[in-house]
Amino acid sequence: MSSARRIPVLEIFGPTVQGEGMVVGRKTMFVRTAGCDYQCSWCDSAFTWDGSGKDDIRLLSAAEVIGELERAGGQAFDHVTVSGGNPALLPQLGGLIDGLHERGIQVALETQGSRWQPWFTAIDDLTLSPKPPSSGMETNWDVLDDIVARLQAAGSRFCLKVVVFDDADLAYARMVHARYPLVPFYAQAGNGNLTETEPAKMLPYLVERYEWLIGQIMADNSLRSVHVLPQLHTWVWGNKKGV
């Protein structure tokens, strides 16, 4: 197999709990791919795109990824989350998704909605997470509109998720929810304390941010059909990688 069709993998780990989005709390394995077309200011996985993790990238075939998942997770999982970076940059992920489905394993994936891939419609739990103003990135609404329309036409199971740090992000979340009112919508409290290494010191901060977001959304008449989430894994492990 040529390297062009292999998958640039940074991490394979689990089983653990999914900490974000519509399957929060789900027992899952993780495959983290390298590369992103965004450079969000608060990215908690900047090593996937800033060059700091380049020495850890391995180019693996779909069969090799599945083999590593099985060695790490044994028979203790039936769900795999593909994360990044932005895994939607990789057309070759279709083979991995098909291989996992052949083994009865469901697949979740999160992307910012900046790039369409035909295999989106095969994902069991797809999260589109456009980035709010605090990220420093700009949303291409034409592209996101097209992705949402294609997924709706295919009857795909997907949701929208916006990470919220401040009032400007909250206004952005309102706009996203109003633009796609029929798509399940999740607002998630942001983690702006990425340098803290002690989970116990992180928790009071994370609870405060979650409580603030709950208060804002409960009082908002335009955000009625909304799920309000913490970033669950950071409550347990803080900013630790590989969990």
PDB file of C-alpha atoms in Angstrom:
ATOM      1  CA  MET A   1       0.000   0.000   0.000  1.00  0.00           C
ATOM      2  CA  SER A   2       1.371   3.445  -0.921  1.00  0.00           C
ATOM      3  CA  SER A   3       1.994   5.985   1.815  1.00  0.00           C
ATOM      4  CA  ALA A   4      -0.569   8.291   0.169  1.00  0.00           C
ATOM      5  CA  ARG A   5      -3.338   5.853   1.127  1.00  0.00           C
ATOM      6  CA  ARG A   6      -2.108   5.258   4.646  1.00  0.00           C
ATOM      7  CA  ILE A   7      -3.515   7.073   7.652  1.00  0.00           C
ATOM      8  CA  PRO A   8      -1.301   9.534   9.602  1.00  0.00           C
ATOM      9  CA  VAL A   9      -1.904   8.381  13.176  1.00  0.00           C
ATOM     10  CA  LEU A  10      -0.674  10.113  16.329  1.00  0.00           C
ATOM     11  CA  GLU A  11      -2.454   8.137  19.034  1.00  0.00           C
ATOM     12  CA  ILE A  12      -4.470   4.964  19.503  1.00  0.00           C
ATOM     13  CA  PHE A  13      -5.799   4.468  23.021  1.00  0.00           C
ATOM     14  CA  GLY A  14      -8.662   3.225  25.157  1.00  0.00           C
ATOM     15  CA  PRO A  15     -11.083   1.986  26.030  1.00  0.00           C
ATOM     16  CA  THR A  16     -12.138   5.167  27.773  1.00  0.00           C
ATOM     17  CA  VAL A  17     -15.245   7.349  27.954  1.00  0.00           C
ATOM     18  CA  GLN A  18     -16.173   9.792  25.238  1.00  0.00           C
ATOM     19  CA  GLY A  19     -15.966  13.210  26.861  1.00  0.00           C
ATOM     20  CA  GLU A  20     -17.790  15.338  24.292  1.00  0.00           C
ATOM     21  CA  GLY A  21     -20.797  15.666  22.033  1.00  0.00           C
ATOM     22  CA  MET A  22     -23.859  13.534  21.461  1.00  0.00           C
ATOM     23  CA  VAL A  23     -22.322  10.281  22.735  1.00  0.00           C
ATOM     24  CA  VAL A  24     -20.764  11.756  25.867  1.00  0.00           C
ATOM     25  CA  GLY A  25     -20.078   9.008  28.395  1.00  0.00           C
ATOM     26  CA  ARG A  26     -19.950   6.291  25.704  1.00  0.00           C
ATOM     27  CA  LYS A  27     -17.302   3.609  26.144  1.00  0.00           C
ATOM     28  CA  THR A  28     -15.015   3.977  23.139  1.00  0.00           C
ATOM     29  CA  MET A  29     -11.563   3.526  21.675  1.00  0.00           C
ATOM     30  CA  PHE A  30      -9.776   6.523  20.136  1.00  0.00           C
ATOM     31  CA  VAL A  31      -7.784   6.977  16.955  1.00  0.00           C
ATOM     32  CA  ARG A  32      -6.230  10.464  16.701  1.00  0.00           C
ATOM     33  CA  THR A  33      -5.089  11.515  13.244  1.00  0.00           C
ATOM     34  CA  ALA A  34      -2.557  14.209  12.371  1.00  0.00           C
ATOM     35  CA  GLY A  35      -3.210  17.381  10.413  1.00  0.00           C
ATOM     36  CA  CYS A  36      -5.720  20.205  10.556  1.00  0.00           C
ATOM     37  CA  ASP A  37      -6.813  23.049   8.305  1.00  0.00           C
ATOM     38  CA  TYR A  38      -7.550  25.226  11.362  1.00  0.00           C
ATOM     39  CA  GLN A  39      -5.318  26.645  14.081  1.00  0.00           C
ATOM     40  CA  CYS A  40      -7.745  27.390  16.904  1.00  0.00           C
ATOM     41  CA  SER A  41      -6.309  29.575  19.644  1.00  0.00           C
ATOM     42  CA  TRP A  42      -7.564  27.279  22.409  1.00  0.00           C
ATOM     43  CA  CYS A  43      -6.987  23.939  20.661  1.00  0.00           C
ATOM     44  CA  ASP A  44      -6.326  21.178  23.211  1.00  0.00           C
ATOM     45  CA  SER A  45      -4.722  18.999  20.522  1.00  0.00           C
ATOM     46  CA  ALA A  46      -2.409  21.505  18.850  1.00  0.00           C
ATOM     47  CA  PHE A  47       0.269  18.814  18.619  1.00  0.00           C
ATOM     48  CA  THR A  48      -1.776  17.387  15.729  1.00  0.00           C
ATOM     49  CA  TRP A  49      -0.958  20.400  13.540  1.00  0.00           C
ATOM     50  CA  ASP A  50       1.718  22.668  15.078  1.00  0.00           C
ATOM     51  CA  GLY A  51       4.689  20.386  14.353  1.00  0.00           C
ATOM     52  CA  SER A  52       5.353  19.436  17.972  1.00  0.00           C
ATOM     53  CA  GLY A  53       4.017  15.915  17.426  1.00  0.00           C
ATOM     54  CA  LYS A  54       5.535  15.243  14.014  1.00  0.00           C
ATOM     55  CA  ASP A  55       7.949  12.623  15.344  1.00  0.00           C
ATOM     56  CA  ASP A  56       5.010  10.607  16.712  1.00  0.00           C
ATOM     57  CA  ILE A  57       3.148  10.352  13.394  1.00  0.00           C
ATOM     58  CA  ARG A  58       2.919   6.832  11.974  1.00  0.00           C
ATOM     59  CA  LEU A  59       1.542   6.063   8.521  1.00  0.00           C
ATOM     60  CA  LEU A  60      -0.685   3.030   9.057  1.00  0.00           C
ATOM     61  CA  SER A  61      -2.991   1.036   6.817  1.00  0.00           C
ATOM     62  CA  ALA A  62      -6.608   0.570   7.872  1.00  0.00           C
ATOM     63  CA  ALA A  63      -5.806  -3.053   8.776  1.00  0.00           C
ATOM     64  CA  GLU A  64      -2.889  -1.936  10.948  1.00  0.00           C
ATOM     65  CA  VAL A  65      -5.059   0.593  12.783  1.00  0.00           C
ATOM     66  CA  ILE A  66      -7.692  -2.055  13.453  1.00  0.00           C
ATOM     67  CA  GLY A  67      -5.008  -4.451  14.646  1.00  0.00           C
ATOM     68  CA  GLU A  68      -3.695  -1.910  17.138  1.00  0.00           C
ATOM     69  CA  LEU A  69      -7.209  -1.135  18.355  1.00  0.00           C
ATOM     70  CA  GLU A  70      -7.812  -4.832  18.978  1.00  0.00           C
ATOM     71  CA  ARG A  71      -4.498  -5.281  20.773  1.00  0.00           C
ATOM     72  CA  ALA A  72      -5.189  -2.284  23.017  1.00  0.00           C
ATOM     73  CA  GLY A  73      -8.889  -2.878  23.646  1.00  0.00           C
ATOM     74  CA  GLY A  74      -9.217  -6.642  23.292  1.00  0.00           C
ATOM     75  CA  GLN A  75     -12.875  -7.659  23.230  1.00  0.00           C
ATOM     76  CA  ALA A  76     -13.888  -4.821  25.566  1.00  0.00           C
ATOM     77  CA  PHE A  77     -15.184  -2.343  22.975  1.00  0.00           C
ATOM     78  CA  ASP A  78     -17.677  -1.981  20.131  1.00  0.00           C
ATOM     79  CA  HIS A  79     -17.212   1.733  19.403  1.00  0.00           C
ATOM     80  CA  VAL A  80     -14.309   3.747  17.978  1.00  0.00           C
ATOM     81  CA  THR A  81     -13.944   7.527  17.877  1.00  0.00           C
ATOM     82  CA  VAL A  82     -11.795   9.047  15.138  1.00  0.00           C
ATOM     83  CA  SER A  83     -10.437  12.408  16.229  1.00  0.00           C
ATOM     84  CA  GLY A  84      -7.799  14.944  15.243  1.00  0.00           C
ATOM     85  CA  GLY A  85      -6.844  17.503  14.150  1.00  0.00           C
ATOM     86  CA  ASN A  86      -9.389  17.306  11.411  1.00  0.00           C
ATOM     87  CA  PRO A  87      -9.865  13.733  10.203  1.00  0.00           C
ATOM     88  CA  ALA A  88     -12.092  15.045   7.393  1.00  0.00           C
ATOM     89  CA  LEU A  89      -8.878  15.909   5.536  1.00  0.00           C
ATOM     90  CA  LEU A  90      -8.309  12.184   4.946  1.00  0.00           C
ATOM     91  CA  PRO A  91     -10.258  10.554   2.093  1.00  0.00           C
ATOM     92  CA  GLN A  92      -8.584   7.229   2.929  1.00  0.00           C
ATOM     93  CA  LEU A  93     -10.528   6.903   6.191  1.00  0.00           C
ATOM     94  CA  GLY A  94     -13.333   5.223   4.276  1.00  0.00           C
ATOM     95  CA  GLY A  95     -11.434   1.930   4.352  1.00  0.00           C
ATOM     96  CA  LEU A  96     -11.005   2.111   8.127  1.00  0.00           C
ATOM     97  CA  ILE A  97     -14.697   2.863   8.647  1.00  0.00           C
ATOM     98  CA  ASP A  98     -15.713  -0.064   6.434  1.00  0.00           C
ATOM     99  CA  GLY A  99     -13.290  -2.402   8.209  1.00  0.00           C
ATOM    100  CA  LEU A 100     -14.640  -1.453  11.635  1.00  0.00           C
ATOM    101  CA  HIS A 101     -18.238  -1.888  10.507  1.00  0.00           C
ATOM    102  CA  GLU A 102     -17.392  -5.356   9.160  1.00  0.00           C
ATOM    103  CA  ARG A 103     -16.408  -6.256  12.740  1.00  0.00           C
ATOM    104  CA  GLY A 104     -19.636  -4.876  14.209  1.00  0.00           C
ATOM    105  CA  ILE A 105     -17.907  -1.781  15.582  1.00  0.00           C
ATOM    106  CA  GLN A 106     -19.636   1.612  15.454  1.00  0.00           C
ATOM    107  CA  VAL A 107     -17.683   4.731  14.492  1.00  0.00           C
ATOM    108  CA  ALA A 108     -17.887   8.302  15.796  1.00  0.00           C
ATOM    109  CA  LEU A 109     -16.052  11.272  14.301  1.00  0.00           C
ATOM    110  CA  GLU A 110     -15.838  15.003  14.946  1.00  0.00           C
ATOM    111  CA  THR A 111     -14.906  17.667  12.408  1.00  0.00           C
ATOM    112  CA  GLN A 112     -15.383  21.418  12.162  1.00  0.00           C
ATOM    113  CA  GLY A 113     -17.403  21.130   8.969  1.00  0.00           C
ATOM    114  CA  SER A 114     -14.838  22.698   6.649  1.00  0.00           C
ATOM    115  CA  ARG A 115     -14.464  19.741   4.274  1.00  0.00           C
ATOM    116  CA  TRP A 116     -16.892  17.156   2.877  1.00  0.00           C
ATOM    117  CA  GLN A 117     -16.011  13.479   2.563  1.00  0.00           C
ATOM    118  CA  PRO A 118     -18.319  10.871   0.977  1.00  0.00           C
ATOM    119  CA  TRP A 119     -17.727   8.552   3.944  1.00  0.00           C
ATOM    120  CA  PHE A 120     -19.473  11.049   6.261  1.00  0.00           C
ATOM    121  CA  THR A 121     -22.736   9.229   5.564  1.00  0.00           C
ATOM    122  CA  ALA A 122     -21.236   5.969   6.901  1.00  0.00           C
ATOM    123  CA  ILE A 123     -20.336   7.469  10.298  1.00  0.00           C
ATOM    124  CA  ASP A 124     -22.639   6.271  13.088  1.00  0.00           C
ATOM    125  CA  ASP A 125     -22.162   9.331  15.334  1.00  0.00           C
ATOM    126  CA  LEU A 126     -20.971  12.377  13.396  1.00  0.00           C
ATOM    127  CA  THR A 127     -20.384  15.713  15.116  1.00  0.00           C
ATOM    128  CA  LEU A 128     -19.976  18.947  13.168  1.00  0.00           C
ATOM    129  CA  SER A 129     -18.291  21.479  15.433  1.00  0.00           C
ATOM    130  CA  PRO A 130     -17.934  24.872  13.721  1.00  0.00           C
ATOM    131  CA  LYS A 131     -15.568  27.123  15.618  1.00  0.00           C
ATOM    132  CA  PRO A 132     -16.748  30.273  17.433  1.00  0.00           C
ATOM    133  CA  PRO A 133     -15.057  33.711  17.476  1.00  0.00           C
ATOM    134  CA  SER A 134     -12.779  32.855  20.415  1.00  0.00           C
ATOM    135  CA  SER A 135     -11.011  30.291  18.203  1.00  0.00           C
ATOM    136  CA  GLY A 136      -9.746  32.980  15.833  1.00  0.00           C
ATOM    137  CA  MET A 137     -11.133  31.010  12.894  1.00  0.00           C
ATOM    138  CA  GLU A 138     -13.850  31.996  10.404  1.00  0.00           C
ATOM    139  CA  THR A 139     -16.671  29.680   9.364  1.00  0.00           C
ATOM    140  CA  ASN A 140     -17.262  29.056   5.660  1.00  0.00           C
ATOM    141  CA  TRP A 141     -21.038  29.001   5.782  1.00  0.00           C
ATOM    142  CA  ASP A 142     -21.444  27.863   2.180  1.00  0.00           C
ATOM    143  CA  VAL A 143     -19.388  24.743   2.878  1.00  0.00           C
ATOM    144  CA  LEU A 144     -21.143  24.028   6.167  1.00  0.00           C
ATOM    145  CA  ASP A 145     -24.568  24.553   4.557  1.00  0.00           C
ATOM    146  CA  ASP A 146     -23.655  22.045   1.866  1.00  0.00           C
ATOM    147  CA  ILE A 147     -22.424  19.435   4.359  1.00  0.00           C
ATOM    148  CA  VAL A 148     -25.558  19.745   6.500  1.00  0.00           C
ATOM    149  CA  ALA A 149     -27.804  19.480   3.436  1.00  0.00           C
ATOM    150  CA  ARG A 150     -26.018  16.359   2.189  1.00  0.00           C
ATOM    151  CA  LEU A 151     -26.219  14.667   5.571  1.00  0.00           C
ATOM    152  CA  GLN A 152     -29.899  15.505   5.944  1.00  0.00           C
ATOM    153  CA  ALA A 153     -30.632  14.169   2.446  1.00  0.00           C
ATOM    154  CA  ALA A 154     -28.851  10.920   3.334  1.00  0.00           C
ATOM    155  CA  GLY A 155     -30.705  10.547   6.639  1.00  0.00           C
ATOM    156  CA  SER A 156     -27.409  10.494   8.533  1.00  0.00           C
ATOM    157  CA  ARG A 157     -27.162  10.593  12.320  1.00  0.00           C
ATOM    158  CA  PHE A 158     -25.291  13.791  13.117  1.00  0.00           C
ATOM    159  CA  CYS A 159     -25.304  16.791  15.403  1.00  0.00           C
ATOM    160  CA  LEU A 160     -23.873  20.272  15.712  1.00  0.00           C
ATOM    161  CA  LYS A 161     -21.699  21.281  18.652  1.00  0.00           C
ATOM    162  CA  VAL A 162     -20.351  24.703  19.568  1.00  0.00           C
ATOM    163  CA  VAL A 163     -17.742  25.260  22.263  1.00  0.00           C
ATOM    164  CA  VAL A 164     -18.564  28.387  24.271  1.00  0.00           C
ATOM    165  CA  PHE A 165     -16.061  30.504  26.171  1.00  0.00           C
ATOM    166  CA  ASP A 166     -17.747  33.911  26.323  1.00  0.00           C
ATOM    167  CA  ASP A 167     -20.697  36.061  25.245  1.00  0.00           C
ATOM    168  CA  ALA A 168     -19.471  36.344  21.642  1.00  0.00           C
ATOM    169  CA  ASP A 169     -19.287  32.556  21.394  1.00  0.00           C
ATOM    170  CA  LEU A 170     -22.767  32.312  22.870  1.00  0.00           C
ATOM    171  CA  ALA A 171     -24.090  34.669  20.180  1.00  0.00           C
ATOM    172  CA  TYR A 172     -22.390  32.474  17.573  1.00  0.00           C
ATOM    173  CA  ALA A 173     -24.054  29.393  19.094  1.00  0.00           C
ATOM    174  CA  ARG A 174     -27.451  31.097  18.787  1.00  0.00           C
ATOM    175  CA  MET A 175     -26.750  31.831  15.130  1.00  0.00           C
ATOM    176  CA  VAL A 176     -25.717  28.229  14.385  1.00  0.00           C
ATOM    177  CA  HIS A 177     -28.768  26.810  16.137  1.00  0.00           C
ATOM    178  CA  ALA A 178     -31.094  29.207  14.290  1.00  0.00           C
ATOM    179  CA  ARG A 179     -29.469  28.409  10.941  1.00  0.00           C
ATOM    180  CA  TYR A 180     -29.940  24.632  11.364  1.00  0.00           C
ATOM    181  CA  PRO A 181     -32.958  24.314  13.673  1.00  0.00           C
ATOM    182  CA  LEU A 182     -33.682  20.665  12.811  1.00  0.00           C
ATOM    183  CA  VAL A 183     -30.192  19.414  13.690  1.00  0.00           C
ATOM    184  CA  PRO A 184     -29.605  18.241  17.291  1.00  0.00           C
ATOM    185  CA  PHE A 185     -27.553  20.958  18.965  1.00  0.00           C
ATOM    186  CA  TYR A 186     -24.988  20.796  21.769  1.00  0.00           C
ATOM    187  CA  ALA A 187     -23.300  23.670  23.580  1.00  0.00           C
ATOM    188  CA  GLN A 188     -20.137  22.747  25.455  1.00  0.00           C
ATOM    189  CA  ALA A 189     -18.251  24.748  28.061  1.00  0.00           C
ATOM    190  CA  GLY A 190     -14.769  25.688  26.879  1.00  0.00           C
ATOM    191  CA  ASN A 191     -11.511  24.874  28.633  1.00  0.00           C
ATOM    192  CA  GLY A 192      -9.281  27.914  28.622  1.00  0.00           C
ATOM    193  CA  ASN A 193      -6.780  26.525  31.145  1.00  0.00           C
ATOM    194  CA  LEU A 194      -4.688  24.189  28.995  1.00  0.00           C
ATOM    195  CA  THR A 195      -1.407  24.573  30.915  1.00  0.00           C
ATOM    196  CA  GLU A 196      -2.602  23.211  34.269  1.00  0.00           C
ATOM    197  CA  THR A 197      -1.253  19.693  34.874  1.00  0.00           C
ATOM    198  CA  GLU A 198      -3.082  18.821  38.114  1.00  0.00           C
ATOM    199  CA  PRO A 199      -6.634  17.502  37.528  1.00  0.00           C
ATOM    200  CA  ALA A 200      -7.715  18.433  41.062  1.00  0.00           C
ATOM    201  CA  LYS A 201      -6.843  22.066  40.392  1.00  0.00           C
ATOM    202  CA  MET A 202      -8.709  21.990  37.091  1.00  0.00           C
ATOM    203  CA  LEU A 203     -12.049  20.788  38.416  1.00  0.00           C
ATOM    204  CA  PRO A 204     -13.228  23.934  40.275  1.00  0.00           C
ATOM    205  CA  TYR A 205     -12.458  26.020  37.179  1.00  0.00           C
ATOM    206  CA  LEU A 206     -14.282  23.610  34.853  1.00  0.00           C
ATOM    207  CA  VAL A 207     -17.326  23.452  37.141  1.00  0.00           C
ATOM    208  CA  GLU A 208     -17.468  27.252  37.240  1.00  0.00           C
ATOM    209  CA  ARG A 209     -17.352  27.479  33.437  1.00  0.00           C
ATOM    210  CA  TYR A 210     -20.068  24.834  33.088  1.00  0.00           C
ATOM    211  CA  GLU A 211     -22.268  26.539  35.679  1.00  0.00           C
ATOM    212  CA  TRP A 212     -21.880  29.850  33.833  1.00  0.00           C
ATOM    213  CA  LEU A 213     -22.920  28.250  30.528  1.00  0.00           C
ATOM    214  CA  ILE A 214     -25.925  26.538  32.103  1.00  0.00           C
ATOM    215  CA  GLY A 215     -27.073  29.855  33.544  1.00  0.00           C
ATOM    216  CA  GLN A 216     -26.735  31.638  30.222  1.00  0.00           C
ATOM    217  CA  ILE A 217     -28.609  29.020  28.214  1.00  0.00           C
ATOM    218  CA  MET A 218     -31.405  28.357  30.705  1.00  0.00           C
ATOM    219  CA  ALA A 219     -32.392  32.020  30.485  1.00  0.00           C
ATOM    220  CA  ASP A 220     -32.181  32.198  26.674  1.00  0.00           C
ATOM    221  CA  ASN A 221     -35.467  31.891  24.767  1.00  0.00           C
ATOM    222  CA  SER A 222     -33.624  31.299  21.481  1.00  0.00           C
ATOM    223  CA  LEU A 223     -31.740  28.283  22.843  1.00  0.00           C
ATOM    224  CA  ARG A 224     -34.534  25.937  23.811  1.00  0.00           C
ATOM    225  CA  SER A 225     -33.793  22.632  22.093  1.00  0.00           C
ATOM    226  CA  VAL A 226     -30.227  22.440  23.345  1.00  0.00           C
ATOM    227  CA  HIS A 227     -28.024  20.004  25.251  1.00  0.00           C
ATOM    228  CA  VAL A 228     -25.553  21.722  27.610  1.00  0.00           C
ATOM    229  CA  LEU A 229     -22.413  19.706  28.241  1.00  0.00           C
ATOM    230  CA  PRO A 230     -19.147  19.872  30.147  1.00  0.00           C
ATOM    231  CA  GLN A 231     -15.977  18.491  28.584  1.00  0.00           C
ATOM    232  CA  LEU A 232     -16.350  15.365  30.678  1.00  0.00           C
ATOM    233  CA  HIS A 233     -12.890  13.818  30.362  1.00  0.00           C
ATOM    234  CA  THR A 234     -11.206  16.999  31.628  1.00  0.00           C
ATOM    235  CA  TRP A 235     -13.254  16.761  34.834  1.00  0.00           C
ATOM    236  CA  VAL A 236     -11.592  13.409  35.531  1.00  0.00           C
ATOM    237  CA  TRP A 237      -8.130  13.659  33.960  1.00  0.00           C
ATOM    238  CA  GLY A 238      -7.562  17.391  33.389  1.00  0.00           C
ATOM    239  CA  ASN A 239      -5.382  18.085  30.356  1.00  0.00           C
ATOM    240  CA  LYS A 240      -3.748  14.652  30.297  1.00  0.00           C
ATOM    241  CA  LYS A 241      -3.259  13.122  26.841  1.00  0.00           C
ATOM    242  CA  GLY A 242      -4.224   9.597  25.868  1.00  0.00           C
ATOM    243  CA  VAL A 243      -7.328   9.211  28.052  1.00  0.00           C
TER     244      VAL A 243
END
